[in-house]
Coordinates of C-alpha atoms in Angstrom, one line a residue:
M1 CA 97.3 128.4 96.0
G2 CA 98.6 126.7 91.9
R3 CA 97.2 128.9 89.0
H4 CA 93.9 128.7 87.7
R5 CA 92.4 129.9 84.0
G6 CA 88.8 129.4 82.9
K7 CA 90.1 129.5 79.1
Y8 CA 89.8 125.3 79.5
A9 CA 86.9 125.1 81.6
E10 CA 83.9 122.4 79.6
G11 CA 80.9 123.6 79.6
P12 CA 77.6 121.4 78.4
S13 CA 77.5 122.2 74.5
D14 CA 81.0 120.7 74.2
R15 CA 79.4 117.8 76.0
S16 CA 76.0 117.3 74.1
R17 CA 78.6 118.5 70.8
R18 CA 80.8 115.3 71.9
R19 CA 77.6 112.8 72.2
R20 CA 76.7 113.7 69.3
G21 CA 79.8 112.4 67.4
R22 CA 81.4 114.1 64.3
G23 CA 80.2 111.4 61.3
G24 CA 80.1 113.1 57.9
A25 CA 81.4 116.1 56.0
V26 CA 79.0 118.3 57.2
A27 CA 79.7 117.9 61.0
A28 CA 83.2 117.3 60.1
L29 CA 83.2 120.9 59.0
A30 CA 81.4 121.9 61.5
A31 CA 83.6 120.7 64.3
A32 CA 86.3 122.4 62.7
M33 CA 84.6 125.6 62.1
V34 CA 83.9 125.6 65.8
I35 CA 87.8 125.2 66.6
V36 CA 88.9 128.0 64.0
V37 CA 86.4 130.8 65.5
G38 CA 87.3 129.9 69.0
L39 CA 90.5 130.0 68.5
A40 CA 90.8 133.5 66.6
V41 CA 88.8 135.0 69.6
A42 CA 91.2 133.9 71.7
G43 CA 93.8 135.7 69.7
V44 CA 95.4 132.0 69.2
Y45 CA 96.5 131.3 65.3
M46 CA 96.7 127.8 64.3
F47 CA 96.5 125.8 61.1
G48 CA 94.7 122.5 61.2
Q49 CA 95.9 119.3 60.6
G50 CA 96.5 118.4 56.4
D51 CA 99.0 121.4 55.9
G52 CA 102.4 120.0 56.0
C53 CA 104.6 120.8 59.1
G54 CA 107.3 123.4 58.5
G55 CA 110.3 124.1 61.2
S56 CA 111.0 121.8 64.2
D57 CA 108.1 119.7 65.2
I58 CA 106.5 121.0 69.2
E59 CA 107.2 118.2 71.1
L60 CA 105.1 118.0 74.1
N61 CA 105.5 115.5 77.5
V62 CA 102.0 113.8 78.4
A63 CA 102.9 111.9 81.8
V64 CA 100.1 109.5 82.7
S65 CA 98.7 107.2 85.0
P66 CA 99.6 103.7 84.2
E67 CA 96.1 102.5 83.5
L68 CA 95.4 105.3 80.5
A69 CA 98.4 104.4 79.0
P70 CA 97.6 102.1 76.8
A71 CA 94.5 103.8 75.2
L72 CA 96.3 106.8 75.5
A73 CA 99.1 105.6 74.0
D74 CA 97.7 104.3 70.8
V75 CA 95.7 108.1 71.2
A76 CA 98.8 109.9 71.0
G77 CA 100.4 107.4 67.8
D78 CA 96.6 108.3 65.8
F79 CA 97.4 111.7 67.1
N80 CA 100.8 112.0 65.6
A81 CA 99.6 110.7 61.9
E82 CA 97.3 113.3 61.8
E83 CA 100.5 116.1 62.1
H84 CA 98.2 118.3 63.7
T85 CA 99.9 122.0 63.9
V86 CA 100.5 125.0 66.0
D87 CA 102.0 128.4 64.2
N88 CA 102.6 125.7 61.5
R89 CA 104.9 123.4 63.6
C90 CA 103.3 119.5 64.0
V91 CA 103.0 118.8 67.7
R92 CA 104.8 115.6 68.9
A93 CA 102.9 113.6 71.8
S94 CA 104.8 111.2 73.7
V95 CA 102.7 109.5 75.8
T96 CA 104.5 107.8 79.3
E97 CA 103.7 106.0 82.6
A98 CA 104.2 108.3 85.8
D99 CA 102.8 106.8 88.9
S100 CA 100.6 110.1 89.7
A101 CA 102.1 110.3 93.8
D102 CA 105.4 110.3 92.3
V103 CA 104.5 113.5 89.7
A104 CA 103.1 115.2 92.9
F105 CA 105.7 114.4 95.2
Q106 CA 108.1 115.7 92.6
I107 CA 106.4 118.9 92.5
T108 CA 106.1 119.2 96.3
G109 CA 108.8 117.4 97.5
S110 CA 106.9 116.4 99.6
G111 CA 108.8 111.9 99.1
A112 CA 110.5 110.5 97.8
T113 CA 110.0 109.9 94.1
T114 CA 111.5 107.0 91.0
G115 CA 111.3 107.2 87.3
D116 CA 111.1 110.6 84.8
T117 CA 108.0 112.5 86.1
D118 CA 108.7 116.3 84.4
S119 CA 105.9 116.7 81.5
H120 CA 104.1 119.8 79.8
V121 CA 100.5 117.5 80.6
W122 CA 99.5 115.5 83.3
I123 CA 96.7 113.2 83.3
P124 CA 96.9 111.9 87.4
D125 CA 94.0 109.0 88.3
S126 CA 92.5 111.7 91.0
S127 CA 91.7 115.2 91.5
V128 CA 92.7 114.7 94.8
W129 CA 96.9 114.9 93.8
P130 CA 96.7 118.3 92.0
R131 CA 94.6 119.4 95.2
M132 CA 97.7 118.5 97.3
V133 CA 100.3 120.1 95.0
Q134 CA 98.0 123.2 95.0
S135 CA 97.8 123.2 98.5
Q136 CA 101.6 122.4 99.6
A137 CA 103.3 124.2 96.3
G138 CA 102.0 127.1 95.4
D139 CA 103.6 128.7 93.0
A140 CA 103.7 125.4 90.8
V141 CA 102.2 125.5 87.5
I142 CA 99.0 123.8 87.7
T143 CA 96.8 124.8 85.1
E144 CA 93.3 123.2 85.7
T145 CA 91.4 122.6 82.4
G146 CA 87.9 121.1 83.5
T147 CA 88.3 118.3 81.2
S148 CA 88.3 114.7 82.9
V149 CA 89.3 111.8 80.6
A150 CA 87.5 109.2 82.2
R151 CA 85.9 107.9 85.8
S152 CA 85.8 104.9 87.2
P153 CA 84.3 104.5 90.9
L154 CA 85.8 102.8 94.5
V155 CA 84.0 99.2 94.9
V156 CA 84.6 96.7 96.7
A157 CA 86.5 93.8 95.3
E158 CA 86.7 89.7 96.4
L159 CA 86.8 86.6 94.9
A160 CA 83.5 85.9 92.7
E161 CA 83.8 82.8 94.5
F162 CA 83.9 84.0 97.7
A163 CA 81.4 86.6 97.2
D164 CA 78.5 88.0 99.9
D165 CA 75.7 89.0 98.8
R166 CA 76.4 92.9 100.0
E167 CA 72.8 94.8 99.7
G168 CA 72.4 97.5 102.0
T169 CA 76.3 97.3 103.2
T170 CA 78.0 100.8 104.0
W171 CA 81.7 101.9 104.4
T172 CA 81.6 101.3 108.4
D173 CA 79.9 97.5 107.8
V174 CA 83.2 97.1 105.8
V175 CA 86.3 98.0 107.9
P176 CA 86.3 96.8 111.7
T177 CA 85.3 99.8 113.9
A178 CA 85.8 97.5 116.9
A179 CA 88.5 97.4 119.9
P180 CA 91.4 94.5 119.2
G181 CA 90.2 91.2 120.5
E182 CA 86.6 91.1 118.4
E183 CA 85.7 89.1 115.4
T184 CA 85.9 90.9 112.4
D185 CA 84.7 89.4 109.0
R186 CA 87.1 89.6 106.9
V187 CA 90.4 91.2 106.7
V188 CA 89.9 94.6 103.9
R189 CA 93.0 95.6 102.0
V190 CA 93.8 99.6 100.5
V191 CA 96.9 100.7 98.7
D192 CA 98.9 102.6 100.3
P193 CA 97.0 106.3 100.9
T194 CA 100.1 107.9 100.8
R195 CA 100.5 106.6 97.7
S196 CA 97.3 105.8 96.1
S197 CA 94.2 107.7 95.6
S198 CA 91.7 105.0 96.0
G199 CA 93.3 103.8 99.5
L200 CA 93.7 107.7 100.5
A201 CA 89.7 107.9 99.3
T202 CA 88.9 104.5 101.2
L203 CA 90.4 106.9 104.5
Y204 CA 87.8 109.6 103.2
L205 CA 84.6 107.8 102.6
L206 CA 86.0 105.9 106.3
N207 CA 86.5 109.6 108.0
G208 CA 82.6 111.0 106.8
A209 CA 80.4 108.0 107.1
L210 CA 81.8 107.8 111.2
E211 CA 81.4 111.3 111.4
E212 CA 77.4 110.8 110.5
A213 CA 77.4 107.4 112.7
S214 CA 79.6 108.8 116.0
P215 CA 77.4 110.7 118.5
D216 CA 80.3 112.5 120.2
A217 CA 83.9 113.2 119.4
D218 CA 85.3 110.8 122.2
T219 CA 83.5 107.5 119.9
F220 CA 84.4 109.0 116.4
N221 CA 88.2 109.7 117.0
A222 CA 87.7 105.7 118.7
H223 CA 86.1 104.0 116.0
M224 CA 88.2 105.8 113.0
T225 CA 91.5 104.9 115.3
A226 CA 90.4 101.1 114.9
A227 CA 89.4 101.5 110.9
L228 CA 93.0 103.0 110.6
Q229 CA 94.7 100.3 112.4
A230 CA 92.5 97.8 110.8
L231 CA 93.8 99.4 107.0
H232 CA 97.0 99.7 108.3
R233 CA 97.5 95.7 108.9
G234 CA 95.7 95.2 105.4
A235 CA 97.7 98.5 103.1
S236 CA 99.0 97.1 100.4
A237 CA 102.8 99.1 99.5
D238 CA 101.6 99.0 95.5
E239 CA 98.3 98.0 93.0
D240 CA 100.5 94.6 92.3
S241 CA 100.9 94.1 95.8
A242 CA 97.1 94.1 96.4
F243 CA 96.5 92.4 92.7
L244 CA 98.7 89.4 94.8
A245 CA 96.7 89.8 97.7
L246 CA 93.4 89.5 96.0
S247 CA 94.4 86.7 94.0
G248 CA 94.7 84.8 97.0
G249 CA 98.7 84.5 96.1
N250 CA 100.1 84.6 100.0
A251 CA 99.3 83.1 103.3
E252 CA 96.4 85.1 103.9
A253 CA 93.1 84.2 103.2
P254 CA 91.2 86.4 99.8
P255 CA 90.9 89.5 101.3
L256 CA 88.2 92.1 100.3
M257 CA 90.0 95.0 98.8
V258 CA 89.0 98.7 98.0
M259 CA 89.8 99.4 94.3
S260 CA 88.5 101.2 91.5
E261 CA 86.0 99.4 89.1
Q262 CA 88.2 100.1 86.2
S263 CA 91.0 98.2 88.6
V264 CA 88.4 95.2 89.0
W265 CA 88.6 94.6 85.2
R266 CA 91.8 94.9 84.4
Y267 CA 92.7 91.9 87.4
N268 CA 90.1 89.9 86.0
E269 CA 92.2 90.2 82.3
A270 CA 95.0 88.8 83.5
H271 CA 93.3 86.6 86.5
A272 CA 91.1 84.8 85.0
D273 CA 91.4 81.7 86.9
A274 CA 90.6 83.9 90.6
A275 CA 88.7 86.1 89.1
A276 CA 87.4 88.9 91.2
Q277 CA 83.4 90.7 91.9
P278 CA 82.6 94.5 92.5
S279 CA 80.1 95.5 95.4
Y280 CA 78.8 98.6 94.9
L281 CA 78.5 100.3 98.7
D282 CA 74.5 101.6 100.0
D283 CA 76.3 104.9 100.4
G284 CA 77.9 106.2 97.8
T285 CA 81.5 105.9 96.4
Y286 CA 84.1 108.5 95.9
F287 CA 85.3 108.4 91.9
L288 CA 88.7 108.8 90.6
D289 CA 88.2 110.9 87.7
Y290 CA 91.2 111.5 85.3
P291 CA 91.9 115.4 85.1
Y292 CA 94.2 116.8 82.1
I293 CA 96.3 119.1 84.0
V294 CA 98.6 121.6 81.8
R295 CA 102.1 122.2 83.5
S296 CA 103.6 124.9 81.2
E297 CA 102.7 128.7 80.8
D298 CA 104.8 128.3 77.7
S299 CA 103.1 129.6 74.9
E300 CA 103.9 126.8 72.3
I301 CA 103.6 124.3 74.5
T302 CA 100.0 125.2 76.7
R303 CA 98.7 126.1 72.6
A304 CA 99.8 122.0 71.6
A305 CA 98.5 120.7 74.7
E306 CA 95.0 122.5 74.1
V307 CA 95.2 120.3 70.2
F308 CA 95.9 117.4 72.0
R309 CA 93.1 117.5 74.8
A310 CA 90.4 118.1 71.9
S311 CA 91.4 114.5 70.4
V312 CA 91.9 113.1 74.0
R313 CA 88.2 114.3 74.2
S314 CA 87.2 113.1 70.5
D315 CA 84.9 109.7 70.4
E316 CA 87.3 108.0 68.9
S317 CA 89.5 108.2 72.1
A318 CA 86.5 108.1 74.7
E319 CA 85.6 104.7 72.8
R320 CA 89.4 103.0 73.3
L321 CA 88.6 104.2 76.8
L322 CA 85.9 102.6 77.0
D323 CA 87.4 98.9 75.7
E324 CA 90.0 99.5 78.9
G325 CA 86.9 99.3 81.1
F326 CA 86.7 103.1 82.6
R327 CA 83.4 105.2 82.3
G328 CA 83.0 107.9 79.9
P329 CA 83.0 111.3 81.7
E330 CA 79.7 111.3 81.8
G331 CA 79.6 107.6 83.3
E332 CA 78.8 105.9 80.1
L333 CA 80.6 102.4 79.5
D334 CA 80.7 99.6 77.3
D335 CA 78.4 96.7 78.9
G336 CA 80.6 94.1 76.3
V337 CA 83.4 95.2 78.8
L338 CA 82.1 95.6 82.1
T339 CA 79.9 93.2 82.0
E340 CA 76.8 91.9 84.4
G341 CA 78.0 88.5 84.4
A342 CA 81.4 89.7 85.9
G343 CA 79.1 92.0 88.7
F344 CA 80.1 95.6 87.1
R345 CA 76.2 97.5 87.2
A346 CA 75.5 99.7 83.9
E347 CA 74.2 102.2 86.6
E348 CA 76.2 105.0 87.9
P349 CA 76.6 104.8 91.7
S350 CA 75.7 107.7 93.6
E351 CA 79.0 110.0 93.4
L352 CA 80.1 110.8 96.8
P353 CA 81.9 115.2 97.6
A354 CA 85.5 114.6 96.6
P355 CA 88.3 115.4 99.3
S356 CA 89.2 119.4 100.2
E357 CA 92.6 120.4 100.0
G358 CA 92.4 120.3 104.4
S359 CA 90.7 116.9 104.6
I360 CA 93.6 115.2 102.2
T361 CA 96.1 116.5 104.4
E362 CA 94.6 116.1 107.6
L363 CA 93.7 112.4 106.9
T364 CA 97.3 112.0 105.7
R365 CA 98.7 113.5 109.0
F366 CA 96.2 110.3 110.7
W367 CA 97.4 107.9 108.7
N368 CA 101.0 108.8 109.0
Q369 CA 100.8 109.0 112.6
L370 CA 99.4 105.9 113.4
K371 CA 102.3 104.6 110.8
M372 CA 105.2 105.9 113.2
D373 CA 106.1 103.3 115.7
S374 CA 105.1 103.5 119.1
R375 CA 107.5 103.4 121.9
V376 CA 105.4 102.3 124.6
L377 CA 106.6 101.6 128.9
T378 CA 103.1 100.0 130.5
I379 CA 102.9 100.1 133.4
V380 CA 100.6 97.5 135.3
D381 CA 99.1 98.0 139.5
V382 CA 100.0 94.4 141.8
S383 CA 98.6 96.2 144.5
G384 CA 96.3 94.1 146.9
S385 CA 93.1 94.9 145.5
M386 CA 93.9 93.5 142.4
L387 CA 92.9 90.0 143.9
A388 CA 89.3 91.5 144.1
E389 CA 86.8 89.2 142.5
V390 CA 84.8 91.6 139.2
P391 CA 81.7 90.7 139.9
G392 CA 80.1 87.9 136.7
T393 CA 83.1 87.2 135.7
G394 CA 84.5 84.8 138.5
L395 CA 88.1 86.4 137.7
T396 CA 90.1 88.7 139.9
R397 CA 90.8 92.3 138.3
M398 CA 94.2 91.3 137.7
Q399 CA 93.5 88.4 135.4
V400 CA 90.9 90.9 133.4
A401 CA 93.2 93.6 133.3
G402 CA 96.1 91.1 132.5
A403 CA 94.2 89.9 129.1
A404 CA 93.2 93.1 128.1
S405 CA 96.1 94.6 128.3
A406 CA 97.1 91.4 126.6
E407 CA 94.7 92.0 123.7
G408 CA 96.1 95.3 123.7
L409 CA 99.4 94.3 122.0
Q410 CA 97.5 93.6 119.2
M411 CA 96.8 97.5 118.4
F412 CA 100.8 97.9 118.1
S413 CA 103.1 96.9 115.1
D414 CA 105.5 94.4 115.0
S415 CA 108.4 97.4 114.7
S416 CA 107.3 98.9 117.5
E417 CA 108.9 98.9 120.7
L418 CA 107.0 97.6 124.6
G419 CA 108.2 97.2 128.3
L420 CA 106.3 96.2 131.1
W421 CA 107.0 97.5 134.7
E422 CA 104.8 96.7 138.1
F423 CA 104.3 98.4 140.7
S424 CA 102.8 98.7 145.0
T425 CA 104.7 99.1 147.9
N426 CA 108.1 97.8 147.8
V427 CA 107.7 95.2 144.9
N428 CA 112.3 95.4 144.6
N429 CA 113.4 95.5 148.5
N430 CA 113.3 99.8 148.6
L431 CA 111.6 100.1 145.2
H432 CA 107.8 100.3 144.5
Y433 CA 108.3 99.5 140.8
Q434 CA 110.1 97.0 139.2
E435 CA 110.9 95.8 135.1
V436 CA 109.4 92.6 134.4
A437 CA 110.4 93.0 130.1
P438 CA 112.5 95.7 128.4
I439 CA 111.4 98.2 125.8
R440 CA 112.2 95.7 123.0
E441 CA 110.9 95.3 119.7
L442 CA 107.7 93.0 119.4
Q443 CA 109.7 91.4 116.3
A444 CA 112.3 91.3 118.5
T445 CA 113.3 87.4 119.9
D446 CA 115.4 86.5 123.4
D447 CA 117.8 84.3 124.3
S448 CA 115.4 80.9 124.3
G449 CA 114.1 81.8 120.6
N450 CA 110.6 83.6 121.6
E451 CA 109.6 86.6 120.3
H452 CA 108.9 89.7 122.7
R453 CA 105.6 90.1 122.0
D454 CA 105.1 86.5 123.3
V455 CA 107.2 86.8 126.3
L456 CA 104.6 90.2 127.2
G457 CA 101.9 88.3 126.9
A458 CA 102.6 85.6 128.9
A459 CA 103.8 88.2 131.6
L460 CA 100.9 90.4 131.1
Q461 CA 98.3 87.2 131.9
G462 CA 100.6 86.0 134.3
M463 CA 101.5 88.6 136.9
Q464 CA 100.7 88.2 140.5
P465 CA 99.0 91.0 143.3
L466 CA 100.8 91.3 146.2
P467 CA 98.4 90.5 149.3
E468 CA 99.5 93.4 151.7
G469 CA 100.5 95.9 148.2
D470 CA 99.2 99.3 148.9
T471 CA 99.9 101.8 146.3
A472 CA 102.8 103.8 144.9
L473 CA 101.3 105.7 142.2
Y474 CA 102.6 109.4 142.6
E475 CA 106.5 107.2 142.8
T476 CA 105.8 105.1 139.8
Y477 CA 104.9 107.9 137.7
L478 CA 108.3 109.9 138.3
A479 CA 110.7 106.9 137.7
A480 CA 108.8 105.9 134.7
Y481 CA 109.4 108.9 133.1
Q482 CA 112.4 109.9 134.0
E483 CA 113.1 106.7 132.3
M484 CA 111.1 107.5 129.2
S485 CA 112.7 110.9 129.2
R486 CA 116.9 109.1 129.2
T487 CA 115.7 106.9 126.9
Y488 CA 113.9 108.6 124.5
R489 CA 113.3 108.2 120.7
P490 CA 112.9 110.8 118.5
D491 CA 111.8 108.8 115.7
R492 CA 109.3 106.8 117.9
T493 CA 105.8 108.2 120.0
N494 CA 107.1 107.5 123.6
V495 CA 104.1 107.3 125.7
I496 CA 103.8 105.7 129.3
L497 CA 100.6 103.7 130.0
M498 CA 99.5 103.0 133.6
L499 CA 96.8 100.7 134.4
T500 CA 95.7 101.1 138.2
D501 CA 92.4 100.6 140.9
G502 CA 92.9 102.6 143.0
D503 CA 94.3 105.7 143.9
D504 CA 97.9 106.7 145.4
D505 CA 98.1 104.8 148.8
N506 CA 101.7 105.4 150.3
P507 CA 101.6 106.4 153.3
G508 CA 104.6 109.1 153.9
G509 CA 105.5 108.7 150.4
M510 CA 106.0 111.5 147.5
E511 CA 102.9 113.6 147.6
L512 CA 100.7 115.3 144.2
D513 CA 102.5 118.4 144.6
E514 CA 106.0 117.4 144.2
L515 CA 105.3 115.1 141.1
M516 CA 104.0 118.1 139.1
S517 CA 106.5 120.4 140.1
Q518 CA 108.8 117.2 138.6
L519 CA 107.4 116.3 135.9
E520 CA 107.0 120.2 134.4
S521 CA 110.5 120.7 134.7
M522 CA 111.6 117.6 133.2
S523 CA 108.8 117.8 130.1
S524 CA 109.7 119.6 127.1
P525 CA 106.8 120.4 124.1
S526 CA 110.1 119.0 121.8
R527 CA 110.3 115.9 123.8
P528 CA 106.6 114.9 123.8
I529 CA 106.4 111.8 126.6
P530 CA 101.8 111.5 127.4
I531 CA 100.8 109.7 130.3
I532 CA 98.0 107.9 130.3
T533 CA 95.8 106.8 132.6
I534 CA 93.8 103.9 132.7
A535 CA 91.5 103.4 136.3
F536 CA 89.4 100.8 137.4
G537 CA 87.3 99.3 139.8
P538 CA 85.5 100.7 142.3
D539 CA 88.4 102.0 145.2
V540 CA 88.9 104.3 142.4
R541 CA 87.3 107.6 144.3
N542 CA 89.2 110.6 143.3
L543 CA 90.3 111.2 139.1
E544 CA 91.3 114.9 139.6
P545 CA 95.1 114.0 140.1
L546 CA 95.4 111.6 137.5
Q547 CA 93.6 114.0 135.2
Q548 CA 96.0 116.9 136.7
I549 CA 99.1 114.3 135.6
A550 CA 97.6 113.4 131.8
A551 CA 97.6 117.8 131.2
A552 CA 100.9 118.2 132.7
T553 CA 102.4 115.8 129.7
G554 CA 100.1 116.0 126.9
G555 CA 98.1 112.5 128.2
A556 CA 94.5 111.5 129.2
A557 CA 92.8 109.9 132.3
Y558 CA 90.1 107.8 132.1
M559 CA 88.0 105.7 134.6
T560 CA 85.5 103.1 134.3
E561 CA 84.3 100.9 137.6
D562 CA 84.5 97.8 135.1
P563 CA 87.6 96.3 133.9
T564 CA 86.1 94.6 131.2
E565 CA 86.0 97.8 129.6
I566 CA 89.5 98.0 129.7
G567 CA 89.6 97.2 126.0
D568 CA 87.4 99.5 124.8
I569 CA 89.8 102.3 126.6
F570 CA 93.0 101.6 124.8
L571 CA 91.4 101.8 121.7
Q572 CA 90.0 105.5 122.8
A573 CA 93.7 105.7 124.4
F574 CA 95.9 104.9 121.2
S575 CA 93.3 107.6 119.4
L576 CA 94.9 110.2 120.9
R577 CA 97.3 109.9 117.8
I578 CA 95.7 110.9 115.9
V579 CA 93.8 114.2 117.5
S580 CA 95.7 117.4 116.9
D581 CA 96.6 120.1 119.4
D582 CA 93.9 122.4 117.8
D583 CA 91.8 119.3 118.9
E584 CA 92.3 118.5 122.0

């Protein structure tokens, strides 16, 4: 873990002293005495401002989240002009913008960074980042001072002209948690959670809300997967891209955007002609808290950082931050900046607990696993029983399964690779299976200029059952596993997805024991190829063989008598990607 020290902790007396201000000579003298006595007790000898500087300056490099830079650059300018000293040497604070993720990734080595991220003091937008550093780089010098420079709650922003009354709305109301193909309200966007506190906090908020609302783990996993997929489709690479999307500066309808309250104010400052309005959701929110972090153990630097921290906490600095759309550490705001007319609320929204280190790691893993492109071979049963009508629909099992599978395509990114087989008995000379479409990226085009996604969708809805065909299930499983093993892609999630309406029915064909033996000999933990089976219809009498096949490959088997439920089962199957081995 990173090293923690208590000497910087801010108590209630510090806060009340800051609120009272330091106007007048008596208050100034009292404040100076408090500083001198406190430092003397700690064994630190420092001269205050006004005595001049001797020797070379102590350079204090301060890296701050970009939105803080205007206010803190002014604070540093005044601080330097006042010639604050440590050991009779002037402290010169230099403020630079630094993306919070860049600094965290530079310390941990866990991601790409841009620009110079070294500093003596670090003020990220959220305590999420130093917690991540502490969990991933235990030897890093991360000294938490207990100071929150500013605060800003997460809200849902939308263009004012499209804004709805969201009284009584919760986080799960805003982000879709339904199976693909179902109607949703507006597109919801976040900034990429691997680089954004607001994006990561959105995942955390949803995770907590869905845990409370879900009756069981399977329902939670399915709904969380749907929410993650919805956010994936609307994720912005950075805040500039998010602002562009919110302004309607792209081809999509203006979305809902999860961002901080201060970001909404900052967006409105630059987009007066397309102003946004914040909504405060009823189930609470997470706050960006801008912690003051010291990254050095050098005695002079740590004392210089403490002197600058005192200036950052001054009433004058607080006013500068309020002028920039932030709230103060006690929730105070400037109602002339965050105005009621623009939709801001003077009352601070209820605050939810911050994510733990474990939650941060797990949610980032969830996001990255869904971010990894899939490579899926889908196999559809075209035996004669697929001609049976699904009660109450006027459609055959084949038609319902094809339509549900076509909707399932929406769950995959354009760069995912999908292929399609059909199977029964003797569909391809003496083979019981045949390729309908090769495994290719969904965005790839064929010789006629048709996108592979469209080719697959048309093929799924145009499949024709073989009236006399039986169900050579086991031979098809084996052939599919051999093909996916032969063409395995380590940079993708390699999956076999089987849709069937019956048990294995191929007299004289492969037995289950032989299939299991073959799968065991081919499978490898380092090259996982889970088999996921969705069995539907009243002809499926025994799910146990399918469960054995799933267990042997790290997959899953689902059964329903109603083929119209395939869309929901797709979502459950896809949620396997966010379930860790320990959860299974």
